[in-house]
Coordinates of C-alpha atoms in Angstrom, one line a residue:
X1 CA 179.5 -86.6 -84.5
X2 CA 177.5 -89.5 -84.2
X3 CA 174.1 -89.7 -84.8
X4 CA 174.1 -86.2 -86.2
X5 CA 171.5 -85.4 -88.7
X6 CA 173.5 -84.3 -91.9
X7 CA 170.7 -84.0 -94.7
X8 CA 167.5 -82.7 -95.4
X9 CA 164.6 -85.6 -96.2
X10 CA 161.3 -85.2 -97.6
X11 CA 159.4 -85.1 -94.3
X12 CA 161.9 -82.0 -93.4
X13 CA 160.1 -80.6 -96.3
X14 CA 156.5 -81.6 -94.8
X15 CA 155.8 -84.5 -97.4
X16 CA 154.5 -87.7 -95.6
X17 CA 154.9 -90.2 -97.8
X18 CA 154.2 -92.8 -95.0
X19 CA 151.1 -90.5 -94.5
X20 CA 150.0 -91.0 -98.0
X21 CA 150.5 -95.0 -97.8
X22 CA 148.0 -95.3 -95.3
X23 CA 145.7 -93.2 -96.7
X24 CA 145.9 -95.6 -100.1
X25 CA 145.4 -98.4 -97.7
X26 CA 142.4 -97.1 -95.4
X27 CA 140.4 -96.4 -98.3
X28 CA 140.8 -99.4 -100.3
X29 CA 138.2 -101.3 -99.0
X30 CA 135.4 -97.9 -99.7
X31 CA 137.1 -97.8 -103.2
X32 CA 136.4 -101.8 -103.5
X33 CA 132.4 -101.3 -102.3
X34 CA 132.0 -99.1 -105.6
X35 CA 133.4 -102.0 -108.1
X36 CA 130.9 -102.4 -110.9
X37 CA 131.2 -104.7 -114.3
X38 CA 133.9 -103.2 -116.4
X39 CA 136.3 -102.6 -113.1
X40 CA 139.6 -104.0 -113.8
X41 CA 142.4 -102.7 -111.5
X42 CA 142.3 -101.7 -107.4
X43 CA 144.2 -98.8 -106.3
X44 CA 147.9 -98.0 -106.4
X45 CA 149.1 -98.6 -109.9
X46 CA 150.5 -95.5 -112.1
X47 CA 147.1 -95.9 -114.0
X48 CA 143.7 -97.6 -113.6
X49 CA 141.8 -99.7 -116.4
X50 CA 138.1 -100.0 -116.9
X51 CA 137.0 -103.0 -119.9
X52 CA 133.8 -101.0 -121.8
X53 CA 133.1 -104.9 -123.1
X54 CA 133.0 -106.3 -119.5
X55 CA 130.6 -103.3 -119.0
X56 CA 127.9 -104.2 -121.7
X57 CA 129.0 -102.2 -124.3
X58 CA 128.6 -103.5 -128.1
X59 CA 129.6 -99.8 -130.0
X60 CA 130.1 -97.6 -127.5
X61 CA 130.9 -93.4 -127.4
X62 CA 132.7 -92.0 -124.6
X63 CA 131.9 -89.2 -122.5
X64 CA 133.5 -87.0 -120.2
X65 CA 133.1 -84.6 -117.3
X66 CA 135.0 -82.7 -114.9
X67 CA 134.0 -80.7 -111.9
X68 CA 134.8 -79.3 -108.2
X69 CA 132.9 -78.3 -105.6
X70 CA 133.4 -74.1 -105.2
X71 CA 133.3 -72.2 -102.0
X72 CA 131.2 -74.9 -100.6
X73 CA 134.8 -76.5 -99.2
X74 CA 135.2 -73.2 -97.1
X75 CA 132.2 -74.3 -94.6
X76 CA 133.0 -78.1 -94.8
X77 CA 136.5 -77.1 -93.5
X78 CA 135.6 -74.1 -90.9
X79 CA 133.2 -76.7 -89.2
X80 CA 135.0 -79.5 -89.8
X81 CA 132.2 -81.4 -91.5
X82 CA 133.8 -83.0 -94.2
X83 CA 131.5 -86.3 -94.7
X84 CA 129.5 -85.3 -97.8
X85 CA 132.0 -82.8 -99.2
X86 CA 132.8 -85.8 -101.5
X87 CA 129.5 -86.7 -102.7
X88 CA 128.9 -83.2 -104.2
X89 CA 132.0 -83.8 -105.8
X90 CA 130.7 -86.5 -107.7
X91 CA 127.4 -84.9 -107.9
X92 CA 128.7 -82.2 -109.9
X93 CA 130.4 -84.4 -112.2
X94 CA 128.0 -87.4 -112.9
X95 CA 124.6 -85.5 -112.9
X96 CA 126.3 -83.5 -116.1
X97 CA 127.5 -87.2 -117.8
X98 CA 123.7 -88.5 -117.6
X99 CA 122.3 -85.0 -119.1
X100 CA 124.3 -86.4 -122.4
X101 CA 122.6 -89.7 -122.6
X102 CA 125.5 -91.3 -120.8
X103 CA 125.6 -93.9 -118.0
X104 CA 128.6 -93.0 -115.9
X105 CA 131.2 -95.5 -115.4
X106 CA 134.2 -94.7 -113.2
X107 CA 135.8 -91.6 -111.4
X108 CA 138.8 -90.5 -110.4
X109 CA 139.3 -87.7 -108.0
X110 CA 141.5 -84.9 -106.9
X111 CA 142.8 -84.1 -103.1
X112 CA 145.2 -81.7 -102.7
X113 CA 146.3 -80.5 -98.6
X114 CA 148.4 -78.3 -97.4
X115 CA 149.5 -81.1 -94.3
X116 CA 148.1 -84.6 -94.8
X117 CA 145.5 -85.5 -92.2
X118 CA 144.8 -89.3 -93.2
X119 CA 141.4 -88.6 -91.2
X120 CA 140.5 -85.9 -93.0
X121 CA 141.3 -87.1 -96.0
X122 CA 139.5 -90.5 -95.0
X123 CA 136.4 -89.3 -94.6
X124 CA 136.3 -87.4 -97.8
X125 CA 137.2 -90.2 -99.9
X126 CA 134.3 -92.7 -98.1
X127 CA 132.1 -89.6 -98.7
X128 CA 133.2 -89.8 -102.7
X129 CA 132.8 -93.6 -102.7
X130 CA 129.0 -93.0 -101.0
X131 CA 128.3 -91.0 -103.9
X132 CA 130.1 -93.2 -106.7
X133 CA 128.1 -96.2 -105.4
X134 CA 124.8 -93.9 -105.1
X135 CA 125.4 -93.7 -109.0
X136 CA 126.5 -96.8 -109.8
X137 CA 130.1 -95.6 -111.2
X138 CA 133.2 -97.0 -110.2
X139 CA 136.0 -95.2 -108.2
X140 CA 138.7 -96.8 -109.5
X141 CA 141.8 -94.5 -109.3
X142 CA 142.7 -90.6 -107.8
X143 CA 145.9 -88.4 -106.4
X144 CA 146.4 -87.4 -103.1
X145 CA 148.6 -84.1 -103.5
X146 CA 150.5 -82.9 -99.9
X147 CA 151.9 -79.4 -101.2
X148 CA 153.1 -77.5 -98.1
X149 CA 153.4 -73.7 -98.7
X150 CA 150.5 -73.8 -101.2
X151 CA 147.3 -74.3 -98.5
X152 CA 146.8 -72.0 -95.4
X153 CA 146.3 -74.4 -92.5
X154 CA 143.5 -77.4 -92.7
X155 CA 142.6 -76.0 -96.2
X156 CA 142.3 -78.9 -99.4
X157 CA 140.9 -78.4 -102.3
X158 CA 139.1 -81.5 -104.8
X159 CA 138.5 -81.6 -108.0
X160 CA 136.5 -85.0 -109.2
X161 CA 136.5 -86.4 -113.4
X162 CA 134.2 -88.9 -114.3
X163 CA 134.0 -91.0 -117.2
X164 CA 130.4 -92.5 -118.9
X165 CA 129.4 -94.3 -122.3
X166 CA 126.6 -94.6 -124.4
X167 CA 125.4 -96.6 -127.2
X168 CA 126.6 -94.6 -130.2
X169 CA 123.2 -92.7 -131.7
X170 CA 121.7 -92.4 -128.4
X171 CA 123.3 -89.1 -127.2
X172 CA 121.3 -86.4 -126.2
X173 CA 119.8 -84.1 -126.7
X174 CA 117.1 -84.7 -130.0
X175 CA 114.3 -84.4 -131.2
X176 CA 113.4 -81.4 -128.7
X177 CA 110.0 -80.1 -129.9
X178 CA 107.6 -77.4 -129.4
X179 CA 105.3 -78.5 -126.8
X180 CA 107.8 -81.0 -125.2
X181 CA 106.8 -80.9 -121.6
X182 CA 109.1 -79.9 -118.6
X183 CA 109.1 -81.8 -115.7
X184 CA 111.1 -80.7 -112.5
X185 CA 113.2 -82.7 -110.0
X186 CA 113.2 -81.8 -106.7
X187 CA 116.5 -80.4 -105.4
X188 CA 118.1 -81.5 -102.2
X189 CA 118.8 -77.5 -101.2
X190 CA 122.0 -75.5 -102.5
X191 CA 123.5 -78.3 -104.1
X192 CA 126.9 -77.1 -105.1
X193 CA 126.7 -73.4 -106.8
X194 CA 126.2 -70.2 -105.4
X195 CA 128.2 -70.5 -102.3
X196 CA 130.2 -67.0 -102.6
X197 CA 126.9 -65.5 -102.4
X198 CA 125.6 -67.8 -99.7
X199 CA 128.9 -67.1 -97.6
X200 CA 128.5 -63.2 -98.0
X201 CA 124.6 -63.8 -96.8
X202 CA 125.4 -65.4 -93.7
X203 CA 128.5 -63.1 -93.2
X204 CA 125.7 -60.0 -93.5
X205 CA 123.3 -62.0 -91.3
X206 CA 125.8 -62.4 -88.3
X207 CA 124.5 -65.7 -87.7
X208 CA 128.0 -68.6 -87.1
X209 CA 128.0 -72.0 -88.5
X210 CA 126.7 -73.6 -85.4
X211 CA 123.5 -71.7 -85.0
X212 CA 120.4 -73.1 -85.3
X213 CA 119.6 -72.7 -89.0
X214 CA 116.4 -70.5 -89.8
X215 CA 115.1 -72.3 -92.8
X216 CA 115.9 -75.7 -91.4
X217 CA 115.9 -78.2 -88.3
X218 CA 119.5 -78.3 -87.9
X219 CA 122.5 -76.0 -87.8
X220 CA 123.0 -72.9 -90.6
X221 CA 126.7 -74.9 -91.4
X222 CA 125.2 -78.5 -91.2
X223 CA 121.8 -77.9 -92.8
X224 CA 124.2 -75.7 -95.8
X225 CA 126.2 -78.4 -96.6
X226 CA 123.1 -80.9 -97.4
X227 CA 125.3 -82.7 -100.2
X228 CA 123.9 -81.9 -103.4
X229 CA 121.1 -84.9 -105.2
X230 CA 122.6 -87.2 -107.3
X231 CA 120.2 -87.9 -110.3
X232 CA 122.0 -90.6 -112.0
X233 CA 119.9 -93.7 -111.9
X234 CA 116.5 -91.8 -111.7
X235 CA 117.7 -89.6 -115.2
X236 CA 118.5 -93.6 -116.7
X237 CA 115.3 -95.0 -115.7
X238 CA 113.4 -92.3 -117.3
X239 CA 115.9 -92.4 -120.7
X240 CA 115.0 -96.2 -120.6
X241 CA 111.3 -95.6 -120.3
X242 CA 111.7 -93.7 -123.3
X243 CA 110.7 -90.1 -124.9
X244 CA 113.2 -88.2 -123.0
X245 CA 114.4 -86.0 -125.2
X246 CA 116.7 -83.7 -123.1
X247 CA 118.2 -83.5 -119.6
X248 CA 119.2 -80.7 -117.9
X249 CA 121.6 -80.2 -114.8
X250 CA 120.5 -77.2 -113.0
X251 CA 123.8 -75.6 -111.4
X252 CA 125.6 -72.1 -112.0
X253 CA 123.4 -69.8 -113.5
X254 CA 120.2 -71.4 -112.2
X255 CA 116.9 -72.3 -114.4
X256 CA 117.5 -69.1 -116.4
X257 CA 120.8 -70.6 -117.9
X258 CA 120.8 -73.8 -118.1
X259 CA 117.3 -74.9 -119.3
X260 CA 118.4 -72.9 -122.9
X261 CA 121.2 -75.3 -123.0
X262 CA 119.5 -78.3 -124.2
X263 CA 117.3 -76.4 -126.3
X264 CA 117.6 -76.1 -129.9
X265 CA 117.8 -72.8 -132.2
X266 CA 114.7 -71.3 -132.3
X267 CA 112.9 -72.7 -129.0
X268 CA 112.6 -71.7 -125.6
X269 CA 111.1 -72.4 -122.6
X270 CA 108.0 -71.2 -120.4
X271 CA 107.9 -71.9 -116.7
X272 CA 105.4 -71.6 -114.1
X273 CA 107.1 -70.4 -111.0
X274 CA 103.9 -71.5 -109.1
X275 CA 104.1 -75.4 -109.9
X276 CA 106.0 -75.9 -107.0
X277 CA 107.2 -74.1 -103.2
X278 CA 110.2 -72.3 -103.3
X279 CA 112.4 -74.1 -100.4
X280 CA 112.7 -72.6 -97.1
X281 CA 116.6 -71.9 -97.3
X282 CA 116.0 -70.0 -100.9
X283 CA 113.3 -67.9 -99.2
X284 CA 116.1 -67.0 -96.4
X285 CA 118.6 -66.3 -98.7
X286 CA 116.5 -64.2 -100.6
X287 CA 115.2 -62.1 -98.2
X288 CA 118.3 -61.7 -96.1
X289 CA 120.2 -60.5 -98.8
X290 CA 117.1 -58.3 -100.4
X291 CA 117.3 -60.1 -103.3
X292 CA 115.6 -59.8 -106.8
X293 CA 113.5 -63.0 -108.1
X294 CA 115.1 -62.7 -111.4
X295 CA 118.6 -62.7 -109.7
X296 CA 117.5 -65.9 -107.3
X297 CA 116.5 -67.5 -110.6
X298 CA 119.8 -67.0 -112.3
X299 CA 121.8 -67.6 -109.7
X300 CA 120.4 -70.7 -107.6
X301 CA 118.2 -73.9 -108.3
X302 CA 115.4 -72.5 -107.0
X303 CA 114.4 -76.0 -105.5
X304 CA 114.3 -77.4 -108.9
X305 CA 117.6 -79.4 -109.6
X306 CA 117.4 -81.6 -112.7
X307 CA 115.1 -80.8 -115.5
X308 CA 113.7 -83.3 -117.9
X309 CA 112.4 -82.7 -121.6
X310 CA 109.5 -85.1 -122.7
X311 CA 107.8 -86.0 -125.5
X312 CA 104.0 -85.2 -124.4
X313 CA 102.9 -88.6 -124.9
X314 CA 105.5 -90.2 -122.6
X315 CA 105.1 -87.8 -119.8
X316 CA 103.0 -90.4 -117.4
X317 CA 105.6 -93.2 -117.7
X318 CA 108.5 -90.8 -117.6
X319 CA 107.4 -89.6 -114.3
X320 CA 106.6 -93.3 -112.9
X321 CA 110.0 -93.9 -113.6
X322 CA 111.5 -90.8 -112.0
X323 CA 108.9 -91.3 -108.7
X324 CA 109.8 -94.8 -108.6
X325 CA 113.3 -93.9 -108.1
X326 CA 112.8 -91.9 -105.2
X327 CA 112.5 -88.3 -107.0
X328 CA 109.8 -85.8 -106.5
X329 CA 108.4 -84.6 -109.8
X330 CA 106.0 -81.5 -111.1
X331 CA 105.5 -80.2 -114.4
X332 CA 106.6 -76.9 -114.4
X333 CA 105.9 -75.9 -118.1
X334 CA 106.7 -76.6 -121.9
X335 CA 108.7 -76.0 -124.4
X336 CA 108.0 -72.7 -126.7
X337 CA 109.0 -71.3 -129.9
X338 CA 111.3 -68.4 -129.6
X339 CA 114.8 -68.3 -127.1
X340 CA 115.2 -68.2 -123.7
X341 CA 113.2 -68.8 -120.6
X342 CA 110.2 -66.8 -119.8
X343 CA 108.3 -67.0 -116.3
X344 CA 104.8 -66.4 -115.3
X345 CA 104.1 -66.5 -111.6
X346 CA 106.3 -65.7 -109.1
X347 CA 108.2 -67.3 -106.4
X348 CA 108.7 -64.6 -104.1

């Protein structure tokens, strides 16, 4: 019969390559706005190239991090506010390059959908180009996945890997000492950890996404998805300024976790949870779910999302640096002898 349909094509299938074309094409030109010396090749090839000469280097080591963005995707999608999804999504990936010494160089990210929407997926690509050119890292490649069957509805998933250098001998940490001063950078809210928890708060609250938020000026979903701070050139300022001896990323597991990382055997840390205010949305989290300051500190940043390890000597220029990049600083303690992080004060 003519004009009868006799096979089965992809699109039967619900893969739109035509979909995925102009997705390639819309985001060139946010792709383009992130090119930085060392850039090579545009999207759309079966691989992307990135010339470490071009870049600067003379003997360089090669660093490299992968991360996602958790249950934090769950209220981007259920309010539909997917503009900064992709800027914690480089967050999480470049703010742990620059705790090794290392200045981040490209990315490459991760989109998989259930259904393409090349809005959607638009938006959170520009959002991932925001944060590549916040940090001064090229986006120079990535793969859209359409995988019908495998996400419920609007659902995606992302999943970002970033690439940095260094001058060989210039990793860190070193020469962490006893006395080495800690200075704290402010934290933009959540960031990007801790949202199972944060979902289950607001789920025991009653409050919806769209309410007005009780810790903040706008709504609980809008105020909740704050994108999380991206630390990059403020952490390379203060590495150039010199006597930072250790950087630390303060994400899953909190300051109780992560601070211990970047110390040596035989050293810990003390902290005084009165240096600074414990942010609004903490407070409300903490209360809400009736929740113990040594499991807030352990699970959250507490306010406090990058940590920096100086030399005492160097601590007035290392903060001029940090401050003149836009960070708020405090000293919130020292390094010790012993393990571990111990607290005086409180927060609560």
């Amino acid at each position: 019969m003519t004009g009868q349909k006799t096979g089965l094509t992809y699109a039967d299938a619900g893969v739109d390559i035509d979909a995925g074309n102009a997705l390639v094409e819309r985001i060139k030109p946010a792709a383009r706005r992130t090119d930085r010396a060392g850039t090579v090749s545009g999207l759309g090839g079966f691989g992307a190239l990135f010339d470490l000469k071009a870049a600067g280097y003379r003997d360089p080591v090669l660093v490299a991090a992968t991360d996602g963005v958790g249950t934090k995707l769950r209220i981007a999608i259920d309010t539909g506010n997917v503009d900064t999804i992709g800027i914690d999504l480089v967050a999480m990936c470049v703010n742990d390059l620059v705790c090794q010494g290392a200045e981040p160089l490209f990315f490459l990210d991760y989109f998989a959908t259930g259904k393409l929407d090349v809005d959607q997926a638009a938006r959170i690509i520009e959002g991932i180009a925001e944060g590549c050119a916040q940090s001064g890292c090229a986006l120079i490649g990535g793969e859209t996945a359409e995988m019908p069957g495998m996400y419920h509805g609007g659902d995606f998933d992302l999943a970002g890997f970033a690439v940095g250098a260094m001058e060989r001998g210039r990793d860190l940490p070193r020469d962490v000492g006893e006395g080495d001063v800690l200075l704290g950078l402010a934290s933009n809210g959540v960031h990007s950890n801790g949202y199972s928890f944060v979902r289950k708060v607001v789920e025991l609250s009653g409050l919806s996404w769209s309410a007005p938020a009780p810790f903040g000026p706008g709504t609980l979903g809008g105020d909740l998805l704050a994108p999380t701070r991206l630390y990059v050139r403020a952490a390379l300022a203060a590495i150039r300024a010199g006597g930072v001896h250790a950087l630390a990323h303060i994400t899953g597991g909190g300051l109780t976790e992560n601070l211990p990382r970047v110390l040596p055997q035989g050293l810990g840390a003390e902290i005084d949870l009165a240096a600074w205010d414990l942010p609004p949305v903490f407070r409300w989290l903490a209360g809400t779910a009736g929740m113990a300051e040594a499991e807030l500190l352990k699970t959250f940043n507490c306010g406090i999302g990058m940590i920096a390890v100086v030399a005492p000597e160097r601590v007035a220029d290392v903060r001029l640096a940090l401050e003149a990049e836009g960070e708020t600083v405090t000293e919130i303690g020292h390094v010790t002898k012993g393990q571990g992080v111990a607290y005086r004060g409180r927060l609560l």
